[in-house]
mmCIF file of C-alpha atoms and ligand atoms in Angstrom:
data_model
loop_
_atom_site.group_PDB
_atom_site.id
_atom_site.type_symbol
_atom_site.label_atom_id
_atom_site.label_comp_id
_atom_site.label_asym_id
_atom_site.label_seq_id
_atom_site.Cartn_x
_atom_site.Cartn_y
_atom_site.Cartn_z
ATOM 1 C CA MET A 1 -0.022 -0.507 -0.019
ATOM 2 C CA THR A 2 1.083 3.569 -0.642
ATOM 3 C CA PRO A 3 1.473 5.347 2.533
ATOM 4 C CA SER A 4 0.535 9.005 2.567
ATOM 5 C CA ARG A 5 3.510 11.213 2.877
ATOM 6 C CA LEU A 6 1.725 14.059 4.665
ATOM 7 C CA ASP A 7 2.882 15.241 7.750
ATOM 8 C CA VAL A 8 -0.462 16.012 9.381
ATOM 9 C CA PRO A 9 -0.531 16.345 13.370
ATOM 10 C CA LEU A 10 -3.009 14.345 15.139
ATOM 11 C CA ARG A 11 -5.938 16.189 15.982
ATOM 12 C CA GLU A 12 -6.165 17.998 12.909
ATOM 13 C CA ARG A 13 -6.816 14.545 11.350
ATOM 14 C CA LEU A 14 -10.205 14.513 12.669
ATOM 15 C CA ILE A 15 -12.534 17.203 11.217
ATOM 16 C CA VAL A 16 -15.739 17.783 12.775
ATOM 17 C CA ALA A 17 -18.695 18.287 10.090
ATOM 18 C CA LEU A 18 -20.937 21.296 11.954
ATOM 19 C CA ASP A 19 -24.511 19.880 9.943
ATOM 20 C CA LEU A 20 -26.949 21.561 12.751
ATOM 21 C CA PRO A 21 -29.744 23.708 11.908
ATOM 22 C CA ARG A 22 -29.203 27.116 13.574
ATOM 23 C CA VAL A 23 -25.682 29.144 13.844
ATOM 24 C CA LEU A 24 -26.143 28.538 17.783
ATOM 25 C CA ASP A 25 -26.224 24.889 18.119
ATOM 26 C CA ALA A 26 -22.836 24.911 15.856
ATOM 27 C CA ARG A 27 -21.622 27.375 18.563
ATOM 28 C CA ASN A 28 -22.827 25.655 21.602
ATOM 29 C CA MET A 29 -20.799 22.323 19.675
ATOM 30 C CA VAL A 30 -17.846 24.194 19.175
ATOM 31 C CA ALA A 31 -17.833 25.044 23.151
ATOM 32 C CA ALA A 32 -18.931 21.015 24.336
ATOM 33 C CA LEU A 33 -15.909 20.007 22.066
ATOM 34 C CA GLY A 34 -13.238 22.391 23.473
ATOM 35 C CA ASP A 35 -9.532 21.639 22.519
ATOM 36 C CA GLU A 36 -10.757 18.139 21.724
ATOM 37 C CA VAL A 37 -11.199 19.350 18.227
ATOM 38 C CA VAL A 38 -9.170 22.084 16.208
ATOM 39 C CA PHE A 39 -10.916 21.759 12.541
ATOM 40 C CA TYR A 40 -14.626 21.882 11.361
ATOM 41 C CA LYS A 41 -16.313 21.671 8.200
ATOM 42 C CA LEU A 42 -19.057 24.171 7.286
ATOM 43 C CA GLY A 43 -21.348 23.191 4.371
ATOM 44 C CA LEU A 44 -23.865 24.604 2.447
ATOM 45 C CA GLN A 45 -26.837 24.297 5.503
ATOM 46 C CA GLN A 46 -24.400 26.479 7.632
ATOM 47 C CA VAL A 47 -23.227 28.875 5.035
ATOM 48 C CA PHE A 48 -27.031 29.233 3.885
ATOM 49 C CA GLY A 49 -28.307 29.571 7.110
ATOM 50 C CA GLY A 50 -26.450 32.909 8.333
ATOM 51 C CA GLY A 51 -23.266 30.601 9.711
ATOM 52 C CA LEU A 52 -20.794 32.262 7.303
ATOM 53 C CA GLY A 53 -19.866 34.487 10.160
ATOM 54 C CA LEU A 54 -19.034 31.285 11.897
ATOM 55 C CA VAL A 55 -15.587 31.270 9.711
ATOM 56 C CA ASP A 56 -14.304 34.240 11.533
ATOM 57 C CA GLU A 57 -15.757 32.980 15.152
ATOM 58 C CA LEU A 58 -13.722 29.808 14.824
ATOM 59 C CA PHE A 59 -10.300 31.404 13.663
ATOM 60 C CA ARG A 60 -10.203 33.220 16.532
ATOM 61 C CA LEU A 61 -10.837 30.359 19.007
ATOM 62 C CA GLY A 62 -8.136 29.086 17.058
ATOM 63 C CA LYS A 63 -9.786 26.586 14.979
ATOM 64 C CA LYS A 64 -8.995 25.539 11.210
ATOM 65 C CA VAL A 65 -12.067 25.571 8.444
ATOM 66 C CA PHE A 66 -13.244 23.422 5.762
ATOM 67 C CA LEU A 67 -15.451 24.932 3.569
ATOM 68 C CA ASP A 68 -17.419 22.724 2.019
ATOM 69 C CA ALA A 69 -19.116 24.413 -0.930
ATOM 70 C CA LYS A 70 -18.615 22.140 -3.510
ATOM 71 C CA LEU A 71 -18.005 25.023 -6.238
ATOM 72 C CA THR A 72 -19.161 24.480 -9.610
ATOM 73 C CA ASP A 73 -19.804 26.768 -12.645
ATOM 74 C CA ILE A 74 -17.705 28.622 -15.280
ATOM 75 C CA ALA A 75 -13.845 29.133 -14.767
ATOM 76 C CA ALA A 76 -14.127 32.906 -14.351
ATOM 77 C CA THR A 77 -16.770 32.833 -11.589
ATOM 78 C CA VAL A 78 -15.216 29.975 -9.572
ATOM 79 C CA GLY A 79 -11.775 31.637 -10.144
ATOM 80 C CA ASN A 80 -13.948 34.967 -8.549
ATOM 81 C CA ALA A 81 -14.955 33.204 -5.603
ATOM 82 C CA VAL A 82 -11.855 31.417 -5.043
ATOM 83 C CA THR A 83 -10.232 34.767 -5.168
ATOM 84 C CA ASN A 84 -12.490 35.974 -2.288
ATOM 85 C CA ILE A 85 -12.268 32.609 -0.391
ATOM 86 C CA SER A 86 -8.411 33.084 -0.406
ATOM 87 C CA ARG A 87 -8.569 36.039 1.762
ATOM 88 C CA SER A 88 -10.914 34.011 3.957
ATOM 89 C CA GLY A 89 -7.812 31.801 5.650
ATOM 90 C CA ALA A 90 -9.844 28.738 4.846
ATOM 91 C CA GLU A 91 -7.929 25.743 5.039
ATOM 92 C CA PHE A 92 -9.886 23.551 2.934
ATOM 93 C CA LEU A 93 -12.391 24.137 0.044
ATOM 94 C CA THR A 94 -14.211 21.812 -2.367
ATOM 95 C CA VAL A 95 -15.104 21.960 -5.656
ATOM 96 C CA THR A 96 -16.592 19.973 -8.379
ATOM 97 C CA GLY A 97 -13.779 17.565 -9.697
ATOM 98 C CA ASP A 98 -14.205 18.688 -13.562
ATOM 99 C CA ALA A 99 -11.095 19.452 -14.575
ATOM 100 C CA PRO A 100 -11.650 23.245 -15.912
ATOM 101 C CA ILE A 101 -13.162 24.131 -12.804
ATOM 102 C CA VAL A 102 -10.279 22.467 -10.274
ATOM 103 C CA ARG A 103 -7.987 24.541 -12.785
ATOM 104 C CA ALA A 104 -9.758 27.709 -12.493
ATOM 105 C CA ALA A 105 -9.924 27.505 -8.468
ATOM 106 C CA ALA A 106 -6.077 26.461 -8.410
ATOM 107 C CA ASP A 107 -4.935 29.118 -10.697
ATOM 108 C CA ALA A 108 -7.009 32.090 -8.622
ATOM 109 C CA ARG A 109 -5.573 30.753 -5.201
ATOM 110 C CA SER A 110 -1.984 31.345 -6.695
ATOM 111 C CA LYS A 111 -2.604 34.420 -8.607
ATOM 112 C CA ALA A 112 -4.124 35.437 -5.031
ATOM 113 C CA GLY A 113 -0.535 34.857 -3.538
ATOM 114 C CA ALA A 114 -2.325 32.463 -1.077
ATOM 115 C CA ARG A 115 -1.051 28.764 0.278
ATOM 116 C CA LYS A 116 -4.480 28.524 0.763
ATOM 117 C CA PRO A 117 -7.164 26.821 0.875
ATOM 118 C CA LEU A 118 -6.408 23.614 -0.667
ATOM 119 C CA ILE A 119 -8.394 22.771 -3.421
ATOM 120 C CA LEU A 120 -10.204 19.499 -2.895
ATOM 121 C CA ALA A 121 -12.147 17.489 -5.692
ATOM 122 C CA VAL A 122 -15.428 16.063 -5.190
ATOM 123 C CA THR A 123 -15.351 13.169 -7.671
ATOM 124 C CA VAL A 124 -18.127 11.384 -7.865
ATOM 125 C CA LEU A 125 -20.870 12.026 -5.163
ATOM 126 C CA THR A 126 -21.093 8.787 -2.739
ATOM 127 C CA SER A 127 -25.097 9.564 -3.222
ATOM 128 C CA LEU A 128 -25.007 8.659 -7.158
ATOM 129 C CA ASP A 129 -25.279 5.084 -8.133
ATOM 130 C CA GLN A 130 -24.076 3.365 -11.659
ATOM 131 C CA GLN A 131 -27.932 4.306 -12.459
ATOM 132 C CA ASP A 132 -28.023 7.590 -11.973
ATOM 133 C CA LEU A 133 -24.511 7.896 -13.938
ATOM 134 C CA ALA A 134 -26.502 6.114 -16.399
ATOM 135 C CA ASP A 135 -29.354 8.893 -16.736
ATOM 136 C CA MET A 136 -26.223 11.225 -16.554
ATOM 137 C CA GLY A 137 -25.110 9.667 -20.034
ATOM 138 C CA PHE A 138 -21.722 8.013 -18.309
ATOM 139 C CA SER A 139 -21.300 4.287 -19.449
ATOM 140 C CA MET A 140 -17.960 3.976 -17.481
ATOM 141 C CA PRO A 141 -18.204 1.723 -14.259
ATOM 142 C CA LEU A 142 -18.673 4.061 -10.882
ATOM 143 C CA GLU A 143 -15.286 2.994 -9.520
ATOM 144 C CA ASP A 144 -12.942 3.513 -12.577
ATOM 145 C CA LEU A 145 -14.971 6.947 -13.171
ATOM 146 C CA VAL A 146 -13.973 7.952 -9.484
ATOM 147 C CA ALA A 147 -10.072 7.226 -10.765
ATOM 148 C CA HIS A 148 -10.194 8.991 -13.732
ATOM 149 C CA ARG A 149 -11.661 12.135 -12.405
ATOM 150 C CA ALA A 150 -9.197 11.938 -9.451
ATOM 151 C CA LEU A 151 -6.463 12.035 -11.987
ATOM 152 C CA LYS A 152 -7.868 14.653 -13.762
ATOM 153 C CA ALA A 153 -8.459 16.671 -10.590
ATOM 154 C CA LYS A 154 -4.779 16.076 -9.922
ATOM 155 C CA GLU A 155 -3.513 17.188 -13.376
ATOM 156 C CA ALA A 156 -5.490 20.153 -12.738
ATOM 157 C CA GLY A 157 -4.006 21.073 -9.764
ATOM 158 C CA ALA A 158 -5.961 19.462 -7.176
ATOM 159 C CA ASP A 159 -4.428 19.437 -3.839
ATOM 160 C CA GLY A 160 -6.436 16.143 -2.602
ATOM 161 C CA VAL A 161 -10.061 14.457 -3.388
ATOM 162 C CA ILE A 162 -13.202 13.842 -1.504
ATOM 163 C CA ALA A 163 -12.947 10.210 -0.712
ATOM 164 C CA SER A 164 -14.735 7.257 0.728
ATOM 165 C CA GLY A 165 -13.021 4.915 3.024
ATOM 166 C CA PHE A 166 -13.333 2.005 0.176
ATOM 167 C CA GLU A 167 -11.654 4.324 -2.605
ATOM 168 C CA ALA A 168 -9.388 5.572 -0.398
ATOM 169 C CA ALA A 169 -6.548 2.580 -0.842
ATOM 170 C CA LYS A 170 -7.183 2.638 -4.696
ATOM 171 C CA LEU A 171 -6.742 6.450 -4.746
ATOM 172 C CA ARG A 172 -3.737 6.406 -2.353
ATOM 173 C CA ALA A 173 -2.098 3.987 -4.932
ATOM 174 C CA LEU A 174 -3.155 6.107 -8.124
ATOM 175 C CA LEU A 175 -2.638 9.469 -6.942
ATOM 176 C CA GLY A 176 0.427 8.897 -4.931
ATOM 177 C CA PRO A 177 1.925 9.976 -1.443
ATOM 178 C CA ASP A 178 1.137 13.487 -1.579
ATOM 179 C CA MET A 179 -2.663 14.388 -2.390
ATOM 180 C CA ARG A 180 -4.383 14.881 0.362
ATOM 181 C CA ILE A 181 -7.561 12.461 0.959
ATOM 182 C CA VAL A 182 -10.094 13.102 3.003
ATOM 183 C CA THR A 183 -12.786 10.535 4.101
ATOM 184 C CA PRO A 184 -16.375 11.107 4.990
ATOM 185 C CA GLY A 185 -19.125 8.170 5.960
ATOM 186 C CA ILE A 186 -17.186 7.449 9.312
ATOM 187 C CA ARG A 187 -18.858 5.743 12.323
ATOM 188 C CA SER A 188 -17.802 3.851 15.226
ATOM 189 C CA ALA A 189 -18.476 0.388 15.191
ATOM 190 C CA ASP A 190 -21.057 0.154 17.521
ATOM 191 C CA SER A 191 -23.183 3.157 15.769
ATOM 192 C CA PRO A 192 -26.229 3.462 13.441
ATOM 193 C CA LYS A 193 -25.096 3.822 9.739
ATOM 194 C CA ASP A 194 -27.881 6.631 8.779
ATOM 195 C CA ASP A 195 -28.420 7.402 5.169
ATOM 196 C CA GLN A 196 -24.327 6.523 4.810
ATOM 197 C CA LYS A 197 -24.239 3.145 2.244
ATOM 198 C CA ARG A 198 -21.102 2.243 3.340
ATOM 199 C CA VAL A 199 -19.147 3.148 6.514
ATOM 200 C CA MET A 200 -16.051 2.385 8.004
ATOM 201 C CA THR A 201 -14.027 3.638 11.577
ATOM 202 C CA ALA A 202 -11.685 6.278 11.266
ATOM 203 C CA GLY A 203 -9.133 4.112 11.981
ATOM 204 C CA GLU A 204 -9.546 1.834 8.920
ATOM 205 C CA ALA A 205 -10.341 4.737 6.684
ATOM 206 C CA ILE A 206 -6.685 6.312 8.256
ATOM 207 C CA ARG A 207 -5.348 2.484 7.480
ATOM 208 C CA ALA A 208 -6.518 2.607 4.022
ATOM 209 C CA GLY A 209 -4.776 5.936 3.100
ATOM 210 C CA ALA A 210 -7.016 8.588 4.317
ATOM 211 C CA ASP A 211 -4.776 11.942 5.885
ATOM 212 C CA HIS A 212 -8.207 13.250 7.373
ATOM 213 C CA VAL A 213 -11.813 11.892 8.289
ATOM 214 C CA VAL A 214 -14.886 14.071 8.614
ATOM 215 C CA VAL A 215 -17.373 13.257 11.175
ATOM 216 C CA GLY A 216 -20.661 14.505 11.883
ATOM 217 C CA ARG A 217 -23.574 12.873 13.086
ATOM 218 C CA ASP A 218 -21.458 10.071 15.010
ATOM 219 C CA ILE A 219 -20.497 13.059 17.044
ATOM 220 C CA LEU A 220 -22.887 15.341 17.325
ATOM 221 C CA ARG A 221 -25.372 13.036 18.202
ATOM 222 C CA SER A 222 -23.602 11.667 20.956
ATOM 223 C CA PRO A 223 -24.545 12.164 24.720
ATOM 224 C CA ASP A 224 -20.729 13.483 25.218
ATOM 225 C CA PRO A 225 -19.667 14.598 22.157
ATOM 226 C CA ALA A 226 -15.845 15.890 23.534
ATOM 227 C CA LYS A 227 -15.578 11.983 24.986
ATOM 228 C CA LYS A 228 -16.623 10.581 21.648
ATOM 229 C CA ALA A 229 -14.021 12.703 19.724
ATOM 230 C CA ARG A 230 -11.534 11.481 21.885
ATOM 231 C CA ALA A 231 -12.168 7.998 20.863
ATOM 232 C CA ILE A 232 -12.105 8.563 17.468
ATOM 233 C CA LEU A 233 -8.937 10.594 17.630
ATOM 234 C CA ASP A 234 -7.582 7.677 19.638
ATOM 235 C CA ASP A 235 -8.354 5.334 17.227
ATOM 236 C CA ILE A 236 -6.774 7.531 14.441
ATOM 237 C CA ALA A 237 -3.757 7.047 16.466
ATOM 238 C CA GLY A 238 -4.013 3.631 16.580
ATOM 239 C CA ALA A 239 -3.921 3.629 12.640
ATOM 240 C CA LEU A 240 -0.751 5.874 12.133
HETATM 241 O O1 C5P B 1 -22.957 12.738 9.504
HETATM 242 P P1 C5P B 1 -22.023 12.464 8.654
HETATM 243 O O2 C5P B 1 -20.899 11.754 9.479
HETATM 244 O O3 C5P B 1 -22.476 11.225 7.629
HETATM 245 O O4 C5P B 1 -21.385 13.657 7.886
HETATM 246 C C1 C5P B 1 -20.741 12.989 7.122
HETATM 247 C C2 C5P B 1 -20.424 14.721 6.643
HETATM 248 O O5 C5P B 1 -19.738 14.538 5.286
HETATM 249 C C3 C5P B 1 -21.496 15.807 5.835
HETATM 250 O O6 C5P B 1 -21.185 17.000 6.080
HETATM 251 C C4 C5P B 1 -21.732 14.984 4.520
HETATM 252 O O7 C5P B 1 -22.199 16.406 3.492
HETATM 253 C C5 C5P B 1 -20.248 15.284 4.131
HETATM 254 N N1 C5P B 1 -20.318 14.451 3.128
HETATM 255 C C6 C5P B 1 -20.442 13.018 2.939
HETATM 256 N N2 C5P B 1 -20.469 12.201 1.663
HETATM 257 C C7 C5P B 1 -19.264 12.583 0.348
HETATM 258 C C8 C5P B 1 -19.008 14.056 0.813
HETATM 259 C C9 C5P B 1 -19.596 14.884 1.657
HETATM 260 O O8 C5P B 1 -20.803 12.831 3.814
HETATM 261 N N3 C5P B 1 -19.344 12.061 -0.533
#
């Protein structure tokens, strides 16, 4: 197996998805997690629910931010958005993994003279199956399409990809040790899977080649979120 060469501090390997209905809920969760969690993902729910201000709040608390915007548009518009996001200090940004979009994002960041955000490509949404792809006109087997799009995204300047734990090992071998692999769909062995079809524990995902895991409900719904986060970090530490 090709191991990652990225030197990521243990705590930064766990990214908590702040998928909560209100900004206040997100703020309370960050307080409850305290020092255990240093990296948070903000998605469309927060951004369009008045939560963009959370980015600055999180920075003031010394946290890192993953902006899960899944940007997709013509190159000029994506580029202009990334120019602005480059000023925000966000660590990671997702874009749809079409090569022109990835290239526009990577070029805009470098023109802004910024090191961040790292551009992470979404290859094929894990909610899509082979039939959905056929409906969209793709005949390639899903796994091959993920690999093909990941490689094209890398060539276009992506810093990493979002990938399920089940794709991580193959993508790590394909993309080499320097691409960042960020893996959602994480559940502790004793947790419900919810709408995630294929889940892994954090440790399994890291062993499979992921650099970071994204965890939402497993932590957000726990009666003791900080304890749960600690257990997940222990699981990750055991895998390193
Ligand atoms: O609650 P759970 O841990 O399943 O949440 C996973 C997070 O990762 C959610 O914010 C979800 O939008 C995101 N995600 C995912 N699968 C992808 C891409 C993102 O679950 N393929």
